[in-house]
CSV table of C-alpha atoms in Angstrom, one decimal:
chain,number,residue,atom,x,y,z
A,1,MET,CA,-39.5,-10.9,68.7
A,2,ILE,CA,-39.9,-14.6,69.2
A,3,ARG,CA,-36.4,-15.2,67.7
A,4,VAL,CA,-34.8,-12.8,70.3
A,5,LEU,CA,-36.6,-14.6,73.1
A,6,LEU,CA,-35.4,-18.0,71.9
A,7,ILE,CA,-31.8,-16.7,71.8
A,8,LEU,CA,-32.0,-15.3,75.3
A,9,LEU,CA,-33.5,-18.5,76.6
A,10,LEU,CA,-30.7,-20.5,74.9
A,11,ALA,CA,-28.1,-18.2,76.4
A,12,LEU,CA,-29.7,-18.5,79.8
A,13,LEU,CA,-29.6,-22.3,79.6
A,14,VAL,CA,-26.0,-22.4,78.5
A,15,GLY,CA,-25.0,-20.0,81.3
A,16,THR,CA,-26.8,-22.1,83.8
A,17,GLY,CA,-25.2,-25.2,82.6
A,18,LEU,CA,-21.7,-23.7,82.8
A,19,SER,CA,-22.3,-22.4,86.3
A,20,LEU,CA,-23.5,-25.8,87.5
A,21,GLY,CA,-20.6,-27.5,85.8
A,22,LEU,CA,-18.1,-25.2,87.4
A,23,THR,CA,-19.4,-26.2,90.9
A,24,TYR,CA,-18.4,-29.8,90.3
A,25,ASP,CA,-14.8,-31.0,90.1
A,26,LEU,CA,-14.6,-32.9,86.8
A,27,GLY,CA,-10.9,-33.7,87.3
A,28,TYR,CA,-7.9,-32.5,85.4
A,29,ILE,CA,-6.3,-32.8,82.0
A,30,ARG,CA,-2.8,-34.2,81.6
A,31,ILE,CA,-0.8,-34.0,78.4
A,32,SER,CA,2.6,-35.7,78.1
A,33,LEU,CA,5.0,-34.6,75.3
A,34,GLY,CA,8.4,-36.3,75.6
A,35,ASN,CA,10.0,-35.1,78.8
A,36,TYR,CA,7.3,-32.5,79.3
A,37,LEU,CA,4.2,-32.9,81.2
A,38,ILE,CA,1.3,-30.4,81.1
A,39,GLU,CA,-1.3,-30.8,83.8
A,40,THR,CA,-4.3,-28.4,84.2
A,41,ASN,CA,-7.8,-28.2,85.5
A,42,PHE,CA,-10.5,-29.6,83.2
A,43,TRP,CA,-12.2,-26.2,82.7
A,44,VAL,CA,-9.0,-24.3,82.1
A,45,GLY,CA,-7.8,-27.0,79.6
A,46,LEU,CA,-11.2,-26.8,77.8
A,47,GLY,CA,-10.8,-23.0,77.6
A,48,LEU,CA,-7.3,-23.3,76.2
A,49,ILE,CA,-8.5,-25.7,73.5
A,50,LEU,CA,-11.3,-23.4,72.5
A,51,VAL,CA,-8.9,-20.5,72.3
A,52,ILE,CA,-6.5,-22.5,70.1
A,53,ILE,CA,-9.5,-23.5,67.8
A,54,LEU,CA,-10.5,-19.8,67.6
A,55,LEU,CA,-7.0,-18.7,66.7
A,56,THR,CA,-6.7,-21.4,64.1
A,57,VAL,CA,-10.0,-20.4,62.4
A,58,THR,CA,-9.0,-16.7,62.5
A,59,LEU,CA,-5.6,-17.5,60.9
A,60,ILE,CA,-7.2,-19.6,58.2
A,61,ASN,CA,-9.7,-16.8,57.4
A,62,THR,CA,-6.9,-14.2,57.3
A,63,VAL,CA,-4.9,-16.3,54.8
A,64,ARG,CA,-8.0,-16.7,52.7
A,65,ARG,CA,-8.7,-13.0,52.6
A,66,PHE,CA,-5.0,-12.3,51.7
A,67,ARG,CA,-5.1,-14.7,48.8
A,68,HIS,CA,-8.3,-13.3,47.6
A,69,GLY,CA,-6.8,-9.8,47.8
A,70,THR,CA,-3.8,-10.9,45.8
A,71,GLY,CA,-6.2,-12.4,43.1
A,72,VAL,CA,-8.1,-9.1,43.0
A,73,MET,CA,-4.8,-7.3,42.5
A,74,ALA,CA,-3.7,-9.6,39.8
A,75,GLY,CA,-7.1,-9.3,38.0
A,76,TRP,CA,-6.8,-5.5,38.3
A,77,ILE,CA,-3.4,-5.6,36.7
A,78,ALA,CA,-4.5,-8.0,34.0
A,79,ARG,CA,-7.5,-5.8,33.1
A,80,GLY,CA,-5.2,-2.8,32.9
A,81,ASN,CA,-2.9,-4.7,30.5
A,82,GLU,CA,-5.9,-5.6,28.4
A,83,ARG,CA,-7.1,-2.0,28.2
A,84,ARG,CA,-3.7,-0.8,27.2
A,85,ALA,CA,-3.5,-3.6,24.6
A,86,ARG,CA,-6.8,-2.6,23.1
A,87,ARG,CA,-5.8,1.0,22.8
A,88,ARG,CA,-2.4,0.1,21.2
A,89,THR,CA,-4.2,-2.3,18.8
A,90,THR,CA,-6.6,0.4,17.8
A,91,ARG,CA,-3.7,2.8,17.2
A,92,GLY,CA,-1.9,0.1,15.3
A,93,LEU,CA,-4.8,-0.6,13.0
A,94,LEU,CA,-5.2,3.1,12.3
A,95,ALA,CA,-1.5,3.4,11.5
A,96,LEU,CA,-2.0,0.4,9.1
A,97,ALA,CA,-4.9,2.1,7.4
A,98,GLU,CA,-2.9,5.3,7.1
A,99,GLY,CA,0.1,3.5,5.5
A,100,ASN,CA,2.5,4.1,8.4
A,101,TRP,CA,3.9,0.5,8.2
A,102,PRO,CA,6.7,0.7,10.9
A,103,ARG,CA,4.5,2.2,13.5
A,104,ALA,CA,1.6,-0.2,12.8
A,105,ARG,CA,3.9,-3.2,13.0
A,106,LYS,CA,5.4,-2.0,16.3
A,107,LEU,CA,2.1,-1.2,18.0
A,108,LEU,CA,0.3,-4.4,16.8
A,109,THR,CA,3.2,-6.7,17.7
A,110,SER,CA,3.8,-5.2,21.2
A,111,SER,CA,0.1,-5.4,22.1
A,112,ALA,CA,-0.5,-8.9,20.7
A,113,SER,CA,0.4,-10.8,23.9
A,114,HIS,CA,-2.3,-9.0,26.0
A,115,ALA,CA,-4.9,-8.5,23.2
A,116,ASP,CA,-8.3,-10.2,23.2
A,117,THR,CA,-7.7,-11.4,19.6
A,118,PRO,CA,-3.9,-11.9,19.1
A,119,LEU,CA,-4.5,-13.5,15.7
A,120,ILE,CA,-5.8,-10.2,14.3
A,121,ASN,CA,-2.8,-8.4,15.7
A,122,TYR,CA,-0.2,-10.7,14.2
A,123,LEU,CA,-2.0,-10.9,10.8
A,124,ALA,CA,-2.2,-7.1,10.6
A,125,ALA,CA,1.4,-6.8,11.7
A,126,ALA,CA,2.4,-9.3,8.9
A,127,GLN,CA,0.6,-7.1,6.4
A,128,ALA,CA,2.6,-4.1,7.7
A,129,ALA,CA,5.8,-6.0,7.5
A,130,PHE,CA,5.0,-7.1,3.9
A,131,GLU,CA,4.4,-3.5,2.9
A,132,SER,CA,7.7,-2.6,4.4
A,133,GLY,CA,9.4,-5.3,2.3
A,134,ASP,CA,10.5,-7.4,5.3
A,135,HIS,CA,9.5,-10.9,4.0
A,136,GLU,CA,11.4,-12.7,6.8
A,137,ALA,CA,9.4,-10.8,9.4
A,138,VAL,CA,6.2,-11.7,7.5
A,139,ASP,CA,6.9,-15.4,7.9
A,140,GLU,CA,7.8,-15.0,11.6
A,141,LEU,CA,4.6,-13.0,12.3
A,142,LEU,CA,2.4,-15.5,10.5
A,143,ARG,CA,4.0,-18.3,12.6
A,144,LYS,CA,3.2,-16.5,15.8
A,145,ALA,CA,-0.4,-15.9,14.5
A,146,PHE,CA,-0.8,-19.6,13.9
A,147,GLU,CA,0.6,-20.4,17.4
A,148,SER,CA,-1.5,-17.8,19.2
A,149,THR,CA,-4.9,-19.2,18.2
A,150,PRO,CA,-5.9,-22.8,17.8
A,151,GLY,CA,-7.8,-23.6,14.6
A,152,SER,CA,-6.3,-20.6,12.7
A,153,SER,CA,-4.5,-22.6,10.0
A,154,MET,CA,-6.9,-21.6,7.3
A,155,ALA,CA,-6.9,-17.9,8.1
A,156,VAL,CA,-3.2,-17.8,8.4
A,157,GLY,CA,-2.7,-19.8,5.2
A,158,LEU,CA,-5.0,-17.6,3.2
A,159,THR,CA,-3.2,-14.4,4.4
A,160,GLN,CA,0.1,-16.0,3.6
A,161,ALA,CA,-1.0,-16.9,0.1
A,162,GLN,CA,-2.4,-13.5,-0.6
A,163,LEU,CA,0.8,-11.8,0.5
A,164,GLN,CA,2.9,-14.3,-1.6
A,165,LEU,CA,0.8,-13.5,-4.7
A,166,ALA,CA,1.1,-9.7,-4.0
A,167,GLY,CA,4.8,-10.1,-3.6
A,168,ASN,CA,5.1,-11.8,-7.0
A,169,ARG,CA,5.9,-15.2,-5.5
A,170,PRO,CA,3.3,-17.4,-7.3
A,171,GLU,CA,5.2,-20.6,-6.9
A,172,GLN,CA,5.2,-20.3,-3.1
A,173,ALA,CA,1.6,-19.2,-3.1
A,174,LEU,CA,0.7,-22.2,-5.2
A,175,ALA,CA,2.4,-24.5,-2.6
A,176,THR,CA,0.5,-22.8,0.2
A,177,LEU,CA,-2.8,-23.0,-1.6
A,178,LEU,CA,-2.4,-26.7,-2.5
A,179,ARG,CA,-1.8,-27.4,1.2
A,180,LEU,CA,-4.9,-25.5,2.1
A,181,ARG,CA,-6.9,-27.3,-0.5
A,182,LYS,CA,-6.0,-30.6,1.1
A,183,GLU,CA,-7.5,-29.3,4.4
A,184,SER,CA,-10.6,-27.9,2.7
A,185,PRO,CA,-11.1,-29.1,-0.9
A,186,HIS,CA,-14.1,-26.9,-1.7
A,187,HIS,CA,-13.2,-23.6,0.1
A,188,PRO,CA,-14.3,-20.8,-2.2
A,189,PHE,CA,-11.6,-18.4,-1.4
A,190,VAL,CA,-8.9,-21.1,-1.7
A,191,LEU,CA,-10.2,-21.9,-5.2
A,192,LYS,CA,-10.3,-18.3,-6.2
A,193,LEU,CA,-6.7,-17.7,-5.1
A,194,LEU,CA,-5.6,-20.9,-6.7
A,195,LYS,CA,-7.1,-19.7,-10.0
A,196,ASN,CA,-5.0,-16.5,-9.6
A,197,ALA,CA,-1.9,-18.5,-8.9
A,198,TYR,CA,-2.4,-20.7,-12.0
A,199,LEU,CA,-3.0,-17.6,-14.1
A,200,ARG,CA,0.2,-16.0,-12.9
A,201,LEU,CA,2.1,-19.2,-13.7
A,202,GLU,CA,0.3,-19.6,-17.0
A,203,ASP,CA,-0.5,-23.2,-16.1
A,204,TRP,CA,-3.4,-23.6,-18.5
A,205,ARG,CA,-3.8,-27.3,-18.1
A,206,GLU,CA,-4.3,-27.1,-14.4
A,207,LEU,CA,-6.7,-24.2,-14.9
A,208,SER,CA,-8.7,-26.2,-17.3
A,209,ARG,CA,-9.1,-28.9,-14.5
A,210,LEU,CA,-10.0,-26.2,-11.9
A,211,ILE,CA,-12.7,-24.5,-14.0
A,212,PRO,CA,-15.4,-27.1,-13.4
A,213,GLU,CA,-15.0,-26.7,-9.6
A,214,LEU,CA,-15.0,-22.9,-9.9
A,215,ARG,CA,-18.3,-23.1,-11.8
A,216,LYS,CA,-19.8,-25.6,-9.4
A,217,ARG,CA,-19.0,-23.5,-6.4
A,218,SER,CA,-19.9,-20.2,-8.1
A,219,VAL,CA,-16.6,-18.7,-7.1
A,220,VAL,CA,-16.5,-16.1,-9.9
A,221,PRO,CA,-19.3,-14.6,-12.1
A,222,GLU,CA,-20.4,-16.8,-15.0
A,223,SER,CA,-19.4,-14.2,-17.6
A,224,GLU,CA,-15.9,-13.9,-16.1
A,225,LEU,CA,-15.6,-17.7,-16.0
A,226,ASN,CA,-16.6,-18.1,-19.6
A,227,GLU,CA,-14.0,-15.6,-20.7
A,228,LEU,CA,-11.4,-17.3,-18.5
A,229,GLU,CA,-12.4,-20.7,-20.1
A,230,ARG,CA,-11.9,-19.2,-23.6
A,231,GLN,CA,-8.5,-17.8,-22.6
A,232,VAL,CA,-7.5,-21.2,-21.2
A,233,TRP,CA,-8.4,-23.2,-24.2
A,234,GLN,CA,-7.0,-20.7,-26.7
A,235,ASN,CA,-3.6,-20.9,-24.9
A,236,LEU,CA,-3.8,-24.7,-24.8
A,237,LEU,CA,-4.5,-24.7,-28.5
A,238,GLU,CA,-1.4,-22.5,-29.0
A,239,GLN,CA,0.7,-24.9,-26.9
A,240,ALA,CA,-0.5,-27.9,-28.9
A,241,ALA,CA,0.3,-26.1,-32.1
A,242,GLU,CA,3.8,-25.4,-30.8
A,243,GLU,CA,4.2,-29.0,-30.0
A,244,CYS,CA,3.1,-29.9,-33.6
A,245,GLN,CA,5.6,-27.4,-35.0
A,246,ARG,CA,8.5,-28.9,-33.0
A,247,SER,CA,7.4,-32.4,-34.2
A,248,ARG,CA,7.3,-31.2,-37.8
A,249,LYS,CA,10.8,-29.8,-37.6
A,250,GLU,CA,12.1,-33.2,-36.8
A,251,ASN,CA,9.6,-35.0,-39.1
A,252,PRO,CA,7.8,-33.0,-41.8
A,253,GLU,CA,5.2,-35.7,-42.1
A,254,ALA,CA,4.3,-35.6,-38.5
A,255,SER,CA,0.5,-35.4,-37.9
A,256,LEU,CA,-1.4,-32.6,-36.2
A,257,GLU,CA,-3.0,-35.1,-33.8
A,258,PRO,CA,-2.1,-33.2,-30.6
A,259,LEU,CA,-3.9,-30.1,-31.9
A,260,THR,CA,-6.9,-31.8,-33.4
A,261,ARG,CA,-7.3,-34.0,-30.3
A,262,LEU,CA,-7.4,-31.0,-28.1
A,263,TRP,CA,-10.0,-29.4,-30.4
A,264,ASP,CA,-12.2,-32.3,-29.7
A,265,GLU,CA,-11.8,-31.8,-25.9
A,266,LEU,CA,-13.1,-28.3,-26.0
A,267,PRO,CA,-16.4,-27.6,-24.2
A,268,GLY,CA,-19.3,-27.0,-26.6
A,269,PHE,CA,-19.7,-23.3,-26.0
A,270,VAL,CA,-16.0,-22.7,-26.6
A,271,ARG,CA,-16.0,-24.6,-29.9
A,272,ARG,CA,-18.9,-22.4,-31.0
A,273,ASP,CA,-17.0,-19.2,-30.1
A,274,GLU,CA,-16.0,-17.4,-33.3
A,275,TYR,CA,-12.7,-16.1,-31.9
A,276,THR,CA,-11.7,-19.6,-30.8
A,277,ILE,CA,-12.7,-21.0,-34.2
A,278,ARG,CA,-10.7,-18.2,-35.9
A,279,ASP,CA,-7.6,-19.0,-33.8
A,280,TYR,CA,-7.9,-22.7,-34.4
A,281,ALA,CA,-8.2,-22.2,-38.1
A,282,ARG,CA,-5.2,-19.9,-38.1
A,283,LEU,CA,-3.1,-22.5,-36.3
A,284,LEU,CA,-4.1,-25.2,-38.8
A,285,ALA,CA,-3.2,-22.9,-41.7
A,286,GLY,CA,0.0,-22.0,-40.1
A,287,LEU,CA,0.9,-25.6,-39.7
A,288,GLY,CA,0.2,-26.2,-43.5
A,289,ASP,CA,-3.2,-27.7,-43.2
A,290,GLU,CA,-5.1,-24.9,-45.0
A,291,ALA,CA,-7.6,-27.4,-46.5
A,292,GLN,CA,-8.9,-28.5,-43.1
A,293,ALA,CA,-9.0,-24.9,-41.9
A,294,GLU,CA,-11.1,-23.9,-45.0
A,295,THR,CA,-13.5,-26.8,-44.5
A,296,LEU,CA,-14.0,-25.8,-40.9
A,297,LEU,CA,-14.6,-22.2,-41.7
A,298,ARG,CA,-17.0,-23.1,-44.5
A,299,LYS,CA,-19.1,-25.3,-42.2
A,300,VAL,CA,-19.3,-22.6,-39.6
A,301,LEU,CA,-20.1,-19.7,-42.0
A,302,ARG,CA,-23.0,-21.6,-43.4
A,303,ASN,CA,-24.8,-21.6,-40.0
A,304,HIS,CA,-23.2,-18.7,-38.2
A,305,TRP,CA,-22.0,-15.6,-40.0
A,306,SER,CA,-19.0,-13.7,-38.7
A,307,ASP,CA,-17.0,-10.9,-40.3
A,308,GLU,CA,-13.9,-12.2,-38.5
A,309,LEU,CA,-14.2,-15.6,-40.0
A,310,ILE,CA,-15.0,-14.5,-43.5
A,311,ASN,CA,-11.9,-12.3,-43.5
A,312,LEU,CA,-9.9,-15.4,-42.6
A,313,TYR,CA,-11.7,-17.5,-45.2
A,314,GLY,CA,-10.5,-15.1,-47.9
A,315,ARG,CA,-6.9,-15.5,-46.8
A,316,ILE,CA,-6.9,-19.3,-46.7
A,317,GLN,CA,-6.4,-21.5,-49.8
A,318,GLY,CA,-8.7,-24.6,-49.9
A,319,GLN,CA,-8.2,-27.7,-51.9
A,320,ASP,CA,-10.2,-26.2,-54.8
A,321,PRO,CA,-9.8,-22.4,-55.1
A,322,GLU,CA,-12.5,-22.2,-57.8
A,323,GLU,CA,-15.1,-24.0,-55.7
A,324,GLN,CA,-14.1,-21.8,-52.7
A,325,LEU,CA,-14.8,-18.7,-54.8
A,326,LEU,CA,-18.2,-20.1,-56.0
A,327,ILE,CA,-19.3,-20.9,-52.4
A,328,ALA,CA,-18.4,-17.4,-51.2
A,329,GLU,CA,-20.3,-15.8,-54.1
A,330,GLN,CA,-23.4,-17.7,-53.0
A,331,TRP,CA,-23.1,-16.0,-49.7
A,332,LEU,CA,-23.0,-12.7,-51.5
A,333,LYS,CA,-26.6,-13.2,-52.6
A,334,HIS,CA,-27.8,-12.7,-49.0
A,335,ARG,CA,-25.1,-10.2,-48.0
A,336,THR,CA,-24.6,-7.9,-51.0
A,337,ASN,CA,-23.4,-4.9,-48.9
A,338,ASN,CA,-21.0,-6.7,-46.6
A,339,PRO,CA,-17.5,-5.1,-47.1
A,340,GLU,CA,-15.7,-8.0,-45.4
A,341,LEU,CA,-17.3,-10.5,-47.7
A,342,LEU,CA,-16.4,-8.4,-50.8
A,343,LEU,CA,-12.8,-8.1,-49.6
A,344,ALA,CA,-12.7,-11.9,-49.2
A,345,LEU,CA,-14.2,-12.4,-52.7
A,346,GLY,CA,-11.5,-10.1,-54.1
A,347,ARG,CA,-8.8,-12.2,-52.6
A,348,LEU,CA,-10.3,-15.4,-53.7
A,349,SER,CA,-10.6,-13.9,-57.3
A,350,LEU,CA,-6.9,-13.1,-57.1
A,351,ARG,CA,-6.2,-16.7,-56.1
A,352,ASN,CA,-8.1,-17.8,-59.3
A,353,GLU,CA,-6.2,-15.1,-61.3
A,354,LEU,CA,-9.4,-13.2,-62.1
A,355,TRP,CA,-7.8,-9.8,-62.0
A,356,GLY,CA,-10.7,-7.7,-63.2
A,357,LYS,CA,-13.2,-9.3,-60.9
A,358,ALA,CA,-10.9,-8.9,-58.0
A,359,ARG,CA,-10.5,-5.2,-58.7
A,360,GLU,CA,-14.3,-4.8,-58.9
A,361,TYR,CA,-14.8,-6.6,-55.6
A,362,PHE,CA,-12.1,-4.4,-53.9
A,363,GLU,CA,-13.5,-1.2,-55.3
A,364,THR,CA,-17.1,-2.1,-54.2
A,365,SER,CA,-15.8,-3.0,-50.7
A,366,LEU,CA,-14.1,0.4,-50.5
A,367,LYS,CA,-17.2,2.3,-51.4
A,368,LEU,CA,-19.0,0.6,-48.5
A,369,ARG,CA,-16.2,1.1,-46.0
A,370,ARG,CA,-12.7,2.7,-46.1
A,371,ASN,CA,-10.5,-0.1,-44.9
A,372,ARG,CA,-6.7,-0.1,-45.0
A,373,GLU,CA,-6.6,-3.8,-45.8
A,374,THR,CA,-8.8,-3.2,-48.9
A,375,LEU,CA,-6.8,-0.1,-49.8
A,376,ALA,CA,-3.6,-2.1,-49.6
A,377,GLU,CA,-5.0,-5.0,-51.7
A,378,LEU,CA,-6.3,-2.7,-54.4
A,379,SER,CA,-3.1,-0.7,-54.4
A,380,ARG,CA,-1.0,-3.8,-54.8
A,381,LEU,CA,-3.2,-5.1,-57.6
A,382,ASN,CA,-3.1,-1.8,-59.5
A,383,ALA,CA,0.7,-1.7,-59.2
A,384,HIS,CA,1.0,-5.2,-60.7
A,385,MET,CA,-1.5,-4.2,-63.5
A,386,GLY,CA,0.8,-1.2,-64.5
A,387,GLU,CA,-1.4,1.5,-62.9
A,388,GLU,CA,1.2,3.0,-60.7
A,389,GLU,CA,-0.4,6.3,-60.3
A,390,ALA,CA,-3.7,4.8,-59.0
A,391,SER,CA,-1.7,2.5,-56.8
A,392,ILE,CA,0.3,5.4,-55.2
A,393,LYS,CA,-2.9,7.4,-54.7
A,394,LEU,CA,-4.5,4.6,-52.8
A,395,LEU,CA,-1.4,4.2,-50.7
A,396,MET,CA,-1.5,7.9,-49.8
A,397,GLN,CA,-5.1,7.6,-48.9
A,398,GLY,CA,-4.3,4.7,-46.6
A,399,LEU,CA,-1.5,6.6,-44.9
A,400,GLU,CA,-3.7,9.6,-44.4
A,401,THR,CA,-6.4,7.4,-42.8
A,402,ASP,CA,-3.9,5.5,-40.6
A,403,HIS,CA,-2.2,8.6,-39.2
A,404,GLY,CA,-5.2,10.9,-39.1
A,405,LEU,CA,-3.5,13.6,-41.2
A,406,PRO,CA,-5.3,17.0,-41.2
A,407,ASP,CA,-6.7,18.5,-44.4
A,408,LEU,CA,-4.0,21.0,-45.5
A,409,PRO,CA,-3.2,22.8,-48.8
A,410,MET,CA,-0.7,21.0,-51.1
A,411,PRO,CA,1.2,22.2,-54.1
A,412,ARG,CA,-0.2,21.2,-57.5
A,413,ALA,CA,1.7,18.6,-59.5
């Protein structure tokens, strides 16, 4: 109520002031513009000035409202485009999941420019193009993905490397991954894909250098990593043996230093693995150094028994075959019912030309376990001892065992 009274009082004062002012002649206003002269009463001129000011303010407000209306319209249009892009992106991802590659690629690519996350659109479209076999389009879509989102180098590079590996292009994948590793040396997924690329390329030396980093970053389970490490070093041993073989073709007296040096580089748990020891001993024997192979196997078998290794021990000729037989017979005292040891003793007896003893060992081994190796050895021995009938019988038993022949009636001899 007080506010209304104040306003009325103010209006009354202003009105009174104007009425008093109009009773006095305050002169006139003259405006000269070039050859034109405008002359008017002071109060009329003041009124015109106020009208001009009012029109100017009205015009400015009208322009502002129009611009605001245009912005609202543009925002409405933009929001509509975004809604359509989201719908098309969803349909594109569904098509990708359903395996409809052409439709997925079309929907994802067309909606990428208005999508909230164009990176996802382009990466998914690249996957669809890859599945369609269009590798040129894959590279183009990955380039657009990189350009669409700052800081997407790693995501785009990882997708590219995965597609290159899936497309059987390990050399290109390796180049991509090496570039990514420079950006992020310890990135777990980069390391994992790098491991896959080296495996595809059978680059065992680089894999051996990568394994410590894989173990440190826990990229793969420990059991899988141990198996991978065995595989890597076994292949490196084979490569070293091949190198020694080539050297010996040129120079029969060439040393086995590349192979023995590599053996010394092996991690401890790999050197204790019986299958790695077996492979190394076989490589030594194959290169003519059976004595060193026999020494290695003897040392291992004293502390760690292995049927795999005793089988190989029976096949290898040491420097002293008689001593080799005696050592193996000492092991028999603690393993009297081991068929592999008995087979090895039979072979060592043959090497010492102890025919009867060899046959006894073979026959005892067969009683404990029917084994085609033992059958073959005993059959061969019987044939050379003039017992052809027994030899043929053993061969037939071996064939029946190998091929799983059914028990059927046969004519009598």
